[in-house]
Short mmCIF file of C-alpha atoms in Angstrom, two decimals:
data_model
loop_
_atom_site.label_atom_id
_atom_site.label_comp_id
_atom_site.label_asym_id
_atom_site.label_seq_id
_atom_site.Cartn_x
_atom_site.Cartn_y
_atom_site.Cartn_z
CA MET A 17 22.46 52.93 -25.37
CA LYS A 18 22.32 49.65 -27.62
CA LEU A 19 23.49 46.53 -25.67
CA ARG A 20 26.15 46.27 -28.53
CA GLU A 21 28.15 49.12 -27.17
CA LEU A 22 28.49 47.32 -23.43
CA ALA A 23 28.63 43.40 -24.48
CA HIS A 24 29.05 40.92 -26.89
CA SER A 25 26.96 37.47 -27.69
CA ARG A 26 27.23 34.13 -29.34
CA ALA A 27 24.38 31.68 -29.48
CA GLY A 28 24.15 28.15 -29.30
CA ASP A 29 21.57 25.46 -29.73
CA LYS A 30 20.30 22.04 -28.46
CA GLY A 31 16.95 21.05 -29.77
CA ASP A 32 14.40 23.65 -29.78
CA ILE A 33 16.21 25.37 -27.05
CA SER A 34 18.49 28.87 -27.92
CA ASN A 35 21.18 29.78 -25.49
CA ILE A 36 22.50 33.40 -25.93
CA SER A 37 25.81 34.73 -23.59
CA VAL A 38 25.83 38.49 -22.86
CA ILE A 39 29.33 39.13 -21.77
CA ALA A 40 30.48 42.66 -20.48
CA TYR A 41 33.48 44.20 -22.56
CA GLN A 42 34.09 45.94 -19.10
CA GLU A 43 33.79 44.05 -16.08
CA LYS A 44 32.28 47.41 -14.24
CA ASP A 45 29.20 47.25 -16.82
CA TYR A 46 28.31 43.57 -15.69
CA ALA A 47 25.84 45.23 -12.98
CA LEU A 48 24.09 47.30 -15.56
CA LEU A 49 23.73 44.29 -17.77
CA GLU A 50 22.37 42.38 -14.58
CA LYS A 51 19.93 44.97 -13.78
CA TYR A 52 18.33 45.62 -17.33
CA LEU A 53 18.66 42.34 -18.87
CA THR A 54 16.06 40.49 -17.28
CA PRO A 55 14.55 37.51 -18.36
CA GLU A 56 10.93 39.29 -18.88
CA ARG A 57 12.72 42.11 -20.80
CA VAL A 58 14.71 39.54 -23.21
CA LYS A 59 11.44 37.52 -23.37
CA ALA A 60 9.54 40.71 -24.63
CA HIS A 61 12.68 41.76 -27.22
CA PHE A 62 12.32 38.03 -28.88
CA ALA A 63 8.31 38.06 -29.15
CA GLY A 64 7.31 36.09 -32.00
CA ILE A 65 10.56 34.33 -31.72
CA VAL A 66 10.73 32.54 -28.45
CA HIS A 67 7.53 30.58 -27.59
CA GLY A 68 8.65 29.10 -24.39
CA GLU A 69 10.52 30.52 -20.79
CA VAL A 70 13.31 32.45 -20.59
CA LEU A 71 15.98 31.39 -18.04
CA ARG A 72 18.88 33.60 -17.01
CA TYR A 73 21.94 32.31 -15.25
CA ALA A 74 24.70 34.62 -13.70
CA LEU A 75 28.40 34.17 -14.32
CA PRO A 76 29.95 37.26 -12.07
CA SER A 77 33.36 35.69 -12.12
CA ILE A 78 33.36 36.45 -15.99
CA GLY A 79 30.89 39.20 -16.19
CA ALA A 80 28.59 37.44 -18.20
CA LEU A 81 24.61 36.38 -18.23
CA ASN A 82 23.35 32.98 -20.08
CA PHE A 83 20.01 32.87 -21.22
CA VAL A 84 18.15 29.94 -22.26
CA MET A 85 15.29 30.25 -24.37
CA GLN A 86 12.70 27.36 -24.67
CA ARG A 87 11.21 26.95 -27.78
CA ALA A 88 12.85 29.28 -29.84
CA LEU A 89 14.20 27.48 -33.11
CA GLY A 90 11.05 26.18 -34.90
CA GLY A 91 11.22 22.84 -33.82
CA GLY A 92 14.89 22.48 -33.67
CA VAL A 93 17.65 22.53 -36.15
CA THR A 94 17.13 19.05 -37.72
CA ARG A 95 13.30 20.08 -38.56
CA SER A 96 12.99 23.87 -38.56
CA LEU A 97 11.78 25.52 -41.69
CA ALA A 98 13.85 28.66 -41.18
CA LEU A 99 16.90 29.57 -42.93
CA ASP A 100 18.83 29.88 -39.97
CA ALA A 101 17.90 26.80 -38.35
CA HIS A 102 20.28 27.04 -35.57
CA GLY A 103 19.25 30.65 -34.57
CA LYS A 104 23.06 31.33 -34.94
CA CYS A 105 22.05 35.12 -35.84
CA LEU A 106 20.00 35.75 -32.53
CA SER A 107 22.97 36.61 -30.86
CA SER A 108 22.79 39.64 -33.08
CA ALA A 109 19.20 40.35 -32.29
CA ILE A 110 19.94 40.70 -28.85
CA MET A 111 22.47 43.35 -29.16
CA THR A 112 19.59 45.61 -30.53
CA MET A 113 17.99 45.77 -26.83
CA GLU A 114 18.30 49.25 -25.14
CA ILE A 115 20.19 49.96 -21.93
CA PRO A 116 19.98 52.82 -19.83
CA ASP A 117 23.22 54.71 -19.13
CA ASP A 118 22.97 54.73 -15.32
CA THR A 119 26.31 57.04 -15.23
CA ASP A 120 24.21 59.86 -16.92
CA PRO A 121 23.41 62.45 -14.00
CA SER A 122 20.16 63.65 -16.17
CA MET B 3 53.94 21.01 -12.62
CA ARG B 4 53.87 18.88 -15.61
CA HIS B 5 51.59 19.97 -18.41
CA ILE B 6 50.17 18.12 -21.54
CA ARG B 7 49.42 20.26 -24.67
CA ILE B 8 46.33 18.91 -26.69
CA GLY B 9 45.49 20.53 -29.91
CA ALA B 10 42.01 20.77 -31.40
CA GLY B 11 42.17 19.68 -35.22
CA ALA B 12 38.71 20.22 -36.33
CA GLY B 13 35.02 22.02 -34.56
CA TYR B 14 33.15 19.86 -37.34
CA SER B 15 32.67 17.46 -39.89
CA GLY B 16 33.42 19.89 -42.79
CA ASP B 17 36.17 21.82 -41.06
CA ARG B 18 39.52 23.35 -42.61
CA ILE B 19 42.39 20.64 -42.95
CA GLU B 20 45.07 23.45 -42.97
CA PRO B 21 44.84 24.21 -39.31
CA ALA B 22 45.69 20.70 -37.96
CA ILE B 23 48.28 20.29 -40.36
CA GLU B 24 50.04 23.38 -38.62
CA LEU B 25 49.23 22.13 -35.12
CA ALA B 26 51.04 19.12 -35.98
CA GLU B 27 54.39 20.30 -37.60
CA LYS B 28 54.51 23.24 -35.03
CA GLY B 29 52.15 23.36 -32.16
CA GLU B 30 54.56 21.08 -30.10
CA ILE B 31 51.42 19.30 -29.00
CA ASP B 32 51.09 15.69 -27.43
CA TYR B 33 47.79 15.11 -28.77
CA LEU B 34 45.49 16.09 -31.58
CA VAL B 35 41.70 16.03 -31.64
CA PHE B 36 39.47 16.21 -34.37
CA GLU B 37 35.79 16.76 -33.35
CA CYS B 38 33.75 16.22 -36.44
CA LEU B 39 30.17 14.66 -35.13
CA ALA B 40 27.22 16.61 -34.76
CA GLU B 41 24.14 15.49 -33.44
CA ARG B 42 22.28 14.76 -36.74
CA THR B 43 25.75 13.57 -38.46
CA ILE B 44 25.59 10.34 -36.81
CA ALA B 45 21.80 9.55 -38.10
CA ILE B 46 22.94 10.42 -41.42
CA ALA B 47 26.17 8.39 -41.25
CA GLN B 48 23.80 5.53 -40.22
CA GLN B 49 21.87 5.62 -43.22
CA ALA B 50 25.01 5.76 -45.76
CA ARG B 51 26.21 2.43 -43.91
CA MET B 52 22.56 0.85 -44.46
CA ASN B 53 23.23 1.71 -48.20
CA ASP B 54 26.73 0.57 -48.18
CA PRO B 55 28.04 -1.28 -45.09
CA ALA B 56 31.28 -0.37 -45.60
CA LEU B 57 30.42 3.45 -44.99
CA GLY B 58 29.13 5.48 -42.37
CA PHE B 59 32.02 7.13 -41.44
CA ASP B 60 33.37 10.91 -41.77
CA PRO B 61 33.68 11.66 -45.51
CA LEU B 62 37.18 13.72 -45.00
CA LEU B 63 38.98 10.97 -42.87
CA ALA B 64 41.02 9.66 -45.58
CA GLU B 65 42.09 13.15 -46.34
CA ARG B 66 42.48 14.38 -42.70
CA MET B 67 44.76 11.23 -41.93
CA GLN B 68 46.62 11.40 -44.81
CA ALA B 69 47.46 14.98 -44.12
CA VAL B 70 48.61 14.49 -40.46
CA LEU B 71 49.60 10.82 -40.18
CA ALA B 72 53.09 11.04 -40.83
CA ILE B 73 53.87 14.37 -39.11
CA CYS B 74 52.14 12.79 -35.90
CA SER B 75 54.15 9.56 -36.42
CA GLU B 76 57.52 11.31 -36.41
CA LYS B 77 56.49 13.36 -33.61
CA LYS B 78 54.56 11.04 -31.15
CA ILE B 79 51.60 12.69 -31.38
CA LYS B 80 48.68 10.75 -30.61
CA ILE B 81 45.30 11.39 -32.48
CA ILE B 82 41.73 10.90 -31.34
CA THR B 83 38.79 11.52 -33.12
CA ASN B 84 34.91 10.74 -33.52
CA MET B 85 35.24 10.37 -37.08
CA GLY B 86 34.26 6.85 -36.94
CA ALA B 87 30.51 8.14 -36.76
CA ALA B 88 28.27 5.22 -37.58
CA ASN B 89 31.33 2.77 -38.40
CA PRO B 90 34.31 3.31 -36.30
CA LEU B 91 35.56 -0.23 -37.20
CA ALA B 92 35.73 0.19 -41.06
CA ALA B 93 37.13 3.57 -40.32
CA ALA B 94 39.84 2.10 -38.11
CA ALA B 95 40.25 -0.41 -41.04
CA MET B 96 40.85 2.60 -43.30
CA VAL B 97 43.05 4.34 -41.31
CA ARG B 98 45.27 1.19 -40.59
CA GLN B 99 45.49 1.25 -44.67
CA ILE B 100 46.50 4.57 -44.99
CA ALA B 101 49.36 4.26 -42.23
CA GLN B 102 50.70 0.65 -43.78
CA ALA B 103 50.72 2.40 -47.39
CA MET B 104 52.80 5.23 -45.65
CA HIS B 105 55.06 2.55 -43.90
CA LEU B 106 54.06 4.13 -40.52
CA LYS B 107 53.69 1.44 -37.63
CA LEU B 108 50.85 2.90 -35.60
CA LYS B 109 48.76 1.02 -33.38
CA VAL B 110 44.99 1.98 -34.26
CA ALA B 111 42.07 1.50 -31.54
CA ALA B 112 38.21 1.79 -32.67
CA ILE B 113 35.73 2.28 -29.84
CA THR B 114 32.26 0.61 -30.11
CA GLY B 115 29.14 0.44 -27.88
CA ASP B 116 27.84 3.68 -28.56
CA ASP B 117 25.42 2.14 -30.94
CA VAL B 118 22.16 0.95 -28.95
CA LEU B 119 19.45 1.13 -31.53
CA ASP B 120 18.63 -2.85 -30.73
CA THR B 121 18.09 -2.15 -27.17
CA LEU B 122 15.92 0.84 -27.67
CA LYS B 123 13.92 -1.25 -30.02
CA ALA B 124 13.25 -3.85 -27.47
CA GLY B 125 12.30 -1.45 -24.63
CA ASP B 126 9.86 0.66 -23.56
CA TYR B 127 11.75 4.28 -23.84
CA ILE B 128 9.82 7.78 -23.79
CA SER B 129 11.80 10.42 -25.80
CA ASP B 130 12.33 13.82 -25.02
CA GLN B 131 9.24 15.05 -27.06
CA ASP B 132 7.46 12.40 -25.38
CA ILE B 133 6.89 9.75 -28.15
CA ALA B 134 7.48 6.09 -27.56
CA VAL B 135 10.45 5.27 -29.41
CA ASN B 136 9.47 1.58 -30.46
CA SER B 137 6.43 3.67 -32.41
CA LEU B 138 8.73 5.49 -34.57
CA GLY B 139 9.00 1.65 -36.51
CA ASP B 140 10.60 1.64 -40.10
CA LYS B 141 11.22 5.50 -39.74
CA LEU B 142 13.69 4.91 -36.75
CA LEU B 143 17.45 5.01 -38.20
CA SER B 144 19.63 5.28 -35.29
CA ALA B 145 20.33 5.44 -31.75
CA ASN B 146 23.86 6.38 -30.54
CA ALA B 147 24.24 7.02 -26.59
CA TYR B 148 26.75 9.67 -25.43
CA ILE B 149 29.80 7.60 -24.10
CA GLY B 150 32.59 9.09 -21.47
CA ALA B 151 36.16 8.78 -21.57
CA ALA B 152 36.85 5.45 -20.03
CA PRO B 153 37.05 3.28 -23.24
CA LEU B 154 39.50 5.98 -24.92
CA VAL B 155 41.13 5.91 -21.54
CA GLU B 156 41.59 2.10 -21.81
CA ALA B 157 42.61 2.15 -25.21
CA LEU B 158 45.62 4.96 -24.54
CA ALA B 159 46.55 2.52 -21.55
CA GLN B 160 46.81 -0.38 -24.10
CA GLY B 161 48.94 1.96 -26.41
CA ALA B 162 46.84 3.04 -28.84
CA ASP B 163 48.54 5.79 -31.11
CA VAL B 164 45.06 6.69 -32.84
CA ILE B 165 41.63 6.03 -31.39
CA ILE B 166 38.55 6.56 -33.57
CA THR B 167 35.21 6.62 -31.72
CA GLY B 168 31.46 6.99 -32.78
CA ARG B 169 29.17 9.17 -30.39
CA VAL B 170 31.53 10.17 -27.65
CA ALA B 171 30.62 13.21 -25.54
CA ASP B 172 32.67 15.96 -27.35
CA PRO B 173 34.77 17.10 -24.14
CA ALA B 174 35.23 13.22 -23.27
CA LEU B 175 37.46 13.33 -26.50
CA PHE B 176 40.17 15.99 -24.79
CA LEU B 177 39.21 14.59 -21.24
CA ALA B 178 40.47 10.99 -21.83
CA PRO B 179 44.07 11.84 -22.74
CA LEU B 180 44.16 13.98 -19.27
CA ILE B 181 42.80 10.98 -17.39
CA HIS B 182 45.45 8.65 -18.65
CA GLU B 183 48.61 10.83 -18.67
CA PHE B 184 47.97 12.49 -15.09
CA ASN B 185 46.16 9.31 -13.77
CA TRP B 186 43.14 10.93 -12.61
CA ALA B 187 41.01 8.65 -10.48
CA MET B 188 37.22 8.24 -12.49
CA ASP B 189 35.44 9.87 -9.59
CA ASP B 190 37.88 12.77 -8.96
CA TRP B 191 35.10 15.02 -9.95
CA HIS B 192 36.91 18.18 -9.38
CA ARG B 193 39.48 17.40 -11.64
CA LEU B 194 37.15 15.89 -14.20
CA GLY B 195 34.82 19.03 -14.27
CA GLN B 196 38.07 20.81 -14.88
CA GLY B 197 39.00 18.75 -17.80
CA THR B 198 35.36 18.97 -19.02
CA LEU B 199 36.18 22.57 -19.36
CA VAL B 200 38.81 22.00 -21.20
CA GLY B 201 37.40 19.84 -23.57
CA HIS B 202 34.49 22.41 -23.98
CA LEU B 203 36.90 25.15 -24.54
CA LEU B 204 38.54 23.45 -27.15
CA GLU B 205 35.98 21.06 -28.79
CA CYS B 206 34.62 24.03 -31.61
CA ALA B 207 38.42 24.48 -32.49
CA GLY B 208 38.69 27.88 -34.06
CA GLN B 209 35.72 29.07 -32.21
CA VAL B 210 38.23 29.95 -29.04
CA SER B 211 41.00 31.35 -31.18
CA GLY B 212 38.94 33.96 -33.10
CA GLY B 213 36.95 32.30 -35.63
CA TYR B 214 33.21 33.18 -35.02
CA PHE B 215 34.21 36.12 -33.04
CA ALA B 216 34.87 39.19 -35.51
CA ASP B 217 32.43 42.15 -35.49
CA PRO B 218 34.59 44.97 -37.63
CA GLY B 219 34.91 48.04 -35.30
CA TYR B 220 33.96 46.27 -31.99
CA LYS B 221 35.75 42.81 -32.19
CA ASP B 222 38.41 43.25 -34.79
CA VAL B 223 40.18 39.87 -35.50
CA GLN B 224 43.53 39.37 -37.71
CA GLY B 225 44.23 36.89 -40.30
CA LEU B 226 40.91 34.68 -40.25
CA ALA B 227 41.97 33.12 -43.56
CA ARG B 228 44.91 31.63 -41.68
CA LEU B 229 42.99 31.00 -38.50
CA GLY B 230 45.37 29.32 -36.45
CA PHE B 231 43.30 26.25 -34.59
CA PRO B 232 44.00 26.29 -30.57
CA ILE B 233 46.16 24.47 -28.04
CA GLY B 234 45.30 23.68 -24.65
CA GLU B 235 48.21 23.45 -22.16
CA VAL B 236 46.83 21.97 -19.33
CA ALA B 237 48.42 21.33 -15.90
CA GLU B 238 47.66 18.17 -13.42
CA ASP B 239 45.37 20.28 -11.62
CA GLY B 240 43.36 20.87 -14.59
CA SER B 241 43.74 24.56 -15.01
CA VAL B 242 44.57 25.14 -18.76
CA VAL B 243 46.20 27.97 -20.69
CA ILE B 244 44.44 28.34 -24.38
CA THR B 245 47.06 29.29 -26.74
CA LYS B 246 47.79 28.64 -30.47
CA VAL B 247 50.90 28.51 -32.72
CA THR B 248 52.78 31.47 -32.98
CA GLY B 249 52.13 33.74 -36.47
CA SER B 250 49.04 31.72 -37.18
CA GLY B 251 45.92 33.81 -37.53
CA GLY B 252 43.10 34.73 -35.23
CA GLN B 253 43.53 35.74 -31.58
CA VAL B 254 43.16 33.88 -28.19
CA THR B 255 41.72 36.55 -25.53
CA PRO B 256 39.31 36.62 -22.68
CA ALA B 257 36.71 37.39 -24.45
CA THR B 258 37.23 34.78 -27.26
CA CYS B 259 37.59 32.09 -24.06
CA LYS B 260 34.17 33.44 -22.20
CA GLU B 261 32.26 33.37 -25.68
CA GLN B 262 33.30 30.03 -26.08
CA LEU B 263 32.81 28.96 -22.21
CA LEU B 264 29.19 29.82 -22.71
CA TYR B 265 28.65 28.42 -26.12
CA GLU B 266 25.91 25.65 -26.07
CA ILE B 267 25.58 25.03 -22.54
CA HIS B 268 22.51 25.44 -20.36
CA ASP B 269 22.96 26.04 -16.53
CA PRO B 270 26.68 26.45 -16.02
CA ALA B 271 26.59 25.29 -12.64
CA SER B 272 25.42 21.73 -14.19
CA TYR B 273 26.79 20.99 -17.14
CA LEU B 274 25.87 17.20 -17.97
CA THR B 275 28.26 14.74 -19.12
CA PRO B 276 28.66 11.02 -18.76
CA ASP B 277 31.87 11.53 -17.04
CA VAL B 278 31.10 14.37 -14.61
CA VAL B 279 28.41 17.01 -13.85
CA ALA B 280 30.73 20.07 -14.36
CA ASP B 281 30.21 23.27 -12.94
CA PHE B 282 31.73 26.41 -14.84
CA SER B 283 30.06 28.83 -12.73
CA ALA B 284 33.15 30.05 -10.69
CA ALA B 285 35.78 29.67 -13.55
CA THR B 286 37.61 32.80 -14.01
CA VAL B 287 39.28 33.84 -17.49
CA ARG B 288 42.63 35.74 -17.20
CA GLU B 289 45.11 36.84 -19.92
CA ILE B 290 48.90 36.12 -18.93
CA GLY B 291 50.48 36.81 -22.15
CA PRO B 292 50.11 37.46 -25.89
CA ASP B 293 47.21 34.95 -27.31
CA ARG B 294 47.68 33.00 -23.78
CA VAL B 295 44.37 32.65 -21.60
CA LEU B 296 44.63 30.90 -18.45
CA VAL B 297 41.06 29.36 -17.53
CA GLN B 298 40.62 27.79 -14.21
CA GLY B 299 38.09 27.37 -11.33
CA ALA B 300 35.67 24.59 -12.44
CA THR B 301 34.76 21.86 -10.57
CA GLY B 302 32.44 19.04 -10.61
CA ARG B 303 29.66 16.38 -8.90
CA ALA B 304 29.22 12.80 -9.36
CA ARG B 305 28.47 11.83 -13.02
CA PRO B 306 24.61 11.05 -14.12
CA ASP B 307 23.27 7.23 -13.74
CA THR B 308 21.98 7.85 -17.31
CA LEU B 309 23.44 8.42 -20.76
CA LYS B 310 21.86 10.71 -23.18
CA VAL B 311 21.13 8.99 -26.57
CA SER B 312 20.40 10.74 -29.90
CA ILE B 313 17.85 9.06 -31.75
CA GLY B 314 17.70 9.66 -35.57
CA TYR B 315 14.60 9.17 -37.48
CA ILE B 316 13.07 10.15 -40.59
CA ASP B 317 10.79 12.89 -39.82
CA SER B 318 9.18 14.55 -42.71
CA TYR B 319 9.94 15.88 -46.17
CA ILE B 320 10.76 19.68 -46.76
CA GLY B 321 10.61 21.33 -50.15
CA GLU B 322 11.65 24.93 -50.59
CA GLY B 323 11.85 27.39 -53.58
CA GLN B 324 13.65 30.75 -54.02
CA ILE B 325 13.49 33.69 -56.58
CA SER B 326 14.56 37.26 -56.93
CA TYR B 327 13.12 40.58 -57.76
CA ALA B 328 15.27 43.84 -58.29
CA GLY B 329 15.03 47.47 -58.62
CA PRO B 330 12.29 49.81 -58.41
CA GLY B 331 9.26 47.92 -56.57
CA ALA B 332 11.18 44.84 -56.00
CA LEU B 333 9.65 44.53 -52.23
CA ALA B 334 6.17 44.87 -53.88
CA ARG B 335 6.78 42.55 -56.55
CA GLY B 336 8.38 39.85 -54.09
CA LYS B 337 5.19 40.17 -51.82
CA LEU B 338 2.92 39.64 -54.51
CA ALA B 339 4.85 36.46 -55.58
CA GLN B 340 4.69 35.35 -52.06
CA ALA B 341 0.69 35.62 -51.96
CA ILE B 342 0.63 34.03 -55.68
CA VAL B 343 2.19 30.63 -53.96
CA ALA B 344 -0.12 30.91 -50.95
CA GLU B 345 -3.30 31.12 -52.88
CA ARG B 346 -1.80 28.48 -55.33
CA LEU B 347 -1.15 25.83 -52.70
CA GLN B 348 -4.63 26.48 -50.82
CA LEU B 349 -6.12 25.73 -54.18
CA SER B 350 -4.05 22.41 -54.40
CA ALA B 351 -4.58 19.21 -52.88
CA ALA B 352 -1.35 19.18 -51.59
CA VAL B 353 -0.93 18.69 -47.50
CA PHE B 354 1.62 20.79 -45.53
CA ASP B 355 2.25 20.66 -41.62
CA GLU B 356 4.32 24.13 -41.71
CA ILE B 357 4.63 26.76 -44.01
CA ARG B 358 7.32 29.50 -44.07
CA TYR B 359 7.32 32.72 -46.13
CA ASP B 360 10.33 34.73 -46.04
CA LEU B 361 11.70 37.95 -47.89
CA LEU B 362 15.62 37.63 -47.78
CA GLY B 363 17.38 40.60 -46.93
CA THR B 364 13.99 42.08 -45.35
CA ASP B 365 12.69 39.48 -42.58
CA ALA B 366 13.80 35.98 -43.13
CA ILE B 367 16.16 35.93 -40.15
CA HIS B 368 14.26 37.67 -37.47
CA GLY B 369 10.84 38.04 -38.88
CA ALA B 370 8.59 41.21 -38.86
CA ALA B 371 8.86 42.38 -35.45
CA LEU B 372 12.50 42.90 -35.24
CA SER B 373 13.12 43.46 -39.00
CA ALA B 374 11.36 47.20 -39.39
CA GLN B 375 12.93 48.50 -42.52
CA ALA B 376 14.00 51.85 -43.24
CA SER B 377 14.53 51.97 -46.53
CA GLU B 378 13.40 49.99 -49.70
CA PRO B 379 16.01 47.51 -50.54
CA TYR B 380 17.19 47.24 -54.03
CA GLU B 381 16.70 43.66 -54.30
CA VAL B 382 14.69 41.04 -52.39
CA ARG B 383 14.79 36.82 -52.70
CA VAL B 384 11.53 35.25 -51.97
CA ARG B 385 12.05 32.01 -50.22
CA VAL B 386 9.00 29.56 -49.56
CA SER B 387 9.46 26.44 -47.45
CA ALA B 388 7.02 23.97 -46.06
CA ARG B 389 7.16 20.36 -44.15
CA SER B 390 4.77 17.70 -45.75
CA GLY B 391 4.62 13.90 -44.93
CA SER B 392 5.15 13.09 -48.46
CA MET B 393 8.01 13.84 -50.90
CA ARG B 394 5.65 14.27 -53.80
CA ASP B 395 3.75 17.46 -52.00
CA ALA B 396 7.37 18.79 -51.06
CA ILE B 397 8.32 18.73 -54.30
CA ARG B 398 5.46 20.74 -55.28
CA ILE B 399 6.79 23.74 -53.38
CA GLY B 400 9.69 24.28 -55.51
CA ASN B 401 7.57 23.54 -58.68
CA GLU B 402 5.20 26.79 -57.50
CA VAL B 403 7.95 29.08 -56.82
CA GLU B 404 9.49 28.16 -60.36
CA THR B 405 5.96 28.57 -62.41
CA LEU B 406 6.51 32.69 -61.03
CA TYR B 407 8.89 32.81 -64.07
CA THR B 408 6.30 32.93 -66.94
CA CYS B 409 2.90 33.42 -64.27
CA GLY B 410 3.98 35.43 -61.63
CA PRO B 411 5.16 39.24 -61.28
CA ALA B 412 7.60 40.68 -63.61
CA GLY B 413 11.07 40.72 -63.54
CA GLY B 414 11.56 37.51 -61.44
CA GLY B 415 14.86 35.75 -61.61
CA GLY B 416 17.36 33.19 -60.64
CA ALA B 417 14.75 30.60 -59.47
CA THR B 418 15.86 27.76 -57.38
CA LYS B 419 14.18 24.47 -56.09
CA THR B 420 14.95 21.86 -53.61
CA ALA B 421 13.20 18.84 -51.84
CA LYS B 422 14.78 16.63 -48.92
CA GLU B 423 14.04 14.18 -46.95
CA VAL B 424 14.42 15.25 -43.21
CA VAL B 425 16.48 13.13 -40.80
CA ALA B 426 15.55 14.53 -37.30
CA VAL B 427 16.79 13.62 -34.01
CA GLN B 428 15.28 13.57 -30.57
CA SER B 429 16.65 12.27 -27.29
CA CYS B 430 16.16 9.69 -24.38
CA LEU B 431 17.92 8.56 -21.12
CA LEU B 432 19.43 5.48 -21.08
CA PRO B 433 20.91 3.75 -17.81
CA ARG B 434 24.34 3.31 -17.67
CA ARG B 435 24.68 -0.12 -17.39
CA GLN B 436 22.48 -0.97 -20.32
CA VAL B 437 25.74 0.39 -22.22
CA THR B 438 29.21 -1.83 -22.68
CA THR B 439 31.69 -0.25 -24.73
CA SER B 440 34.44 -2.28 -26.50
CA VAL B 441 38.36 -1.55 -27.98
CA HIS B 442 39.20 -3.03 -30.78
CA PHE B 443 42.89 -2.87 -32.22
CA GLU B 444 42.13 -5.27 -35.31
#
């Protein structure tokens, strides 16, 4: 299923770095996010957009992950040529990632 | 336990004004905070001040003050804002004039000391992008240190009713009244960490009360046209209930609070501010009533010895042109238009450091990889933007797109063009002892 079914997200910017939260609607789904949203998978998903390292921070107390993506904003909001210079729309892009349904017995 | 109620009246310079009036009238708040200063805003404000020494503060300052000063004076609500931008003294003088014209007796304080341009020019500082700051020469516009809550606490201790600052760390605008009211020590890292979380939750105003959250069918939010801005009901131990005025639009839920908790922070265990290294990693978020969410569990460690400085400089010039195509074959004509502009620019002598071609509605936001089109769009809009070291070459981009009217594919319409000077921002670190702040009442 798409990540969008399990979680919501907001993107923020600092310089050329984008940070994207992924927050489970239901706390029971947090483990699935932690298992499948590895920094490697997230970096692969954003190929062509994120040119630097992707770091992941876990916040189990609120059922959320925070991804910090380096060199993701075309040089940063103040000089980017992009229409979405802040990378605000990146929160929607992560929602298209596929998460296998571990509860499915097949 | 004693509580202080702080309302957030603005989350950025151009924010709505009505929710702040609603907070002042019906929020039963003790403080109203307007956070209106983004990284680049202060550099642009410095440019405005260079052109006219009386300017350089937030363009909506007068309108906001005229809207709330009388109510706040009557209800003893103190106002704190960074709308002073590059010129807190002139901003405070204007607020005094407005108060006088309204026959209000208010003590208005201005905080200065964040402007460290001369210090940076005189030293050997290297920016986060490995550039020697003093090598920027005439292109250097501004350097402002993120100062902490201390001078604001001082102003409150001296009886300020209104505090106008420039570059203060956003959460410090909210932390200062907590330190003042609860007598927190400036090295009570645990409480300062909690208070910083309060500030971080409130600083973007509507973003924690349902703004920038709605996704119909998944996250429905009522009444966004009448969005209520948040109130933080803060206890002496730093725990906070986020709420809003009853009957206003929007919503305060654990989900809205969690999105804001993680907004624009990197390592949640090390959120660096001038007042404390805050740790949000074990914070909890719990609904305790309708539009009432309790957030607690943040902590903190000793503050950094250096302050972050935002350096504003003239970086380059960006030109842009757009034109639309619609109906059968719109996509093919849009792509042809892009190819024509690309070839024209190659033939010209103009020099561009970077060029970007977008088809709006197709691949402009997330590029080709994430934007695979299932079907042909009815309309596309071609956008070409490029960076250059000269305004003359930047202007050429828009002209090339515009000439597609008579020299490009069939049926192009609605061409627009712009060219602008780019004020960009880098940052560097400055030892704290090199920054001296002052509080001014006249």
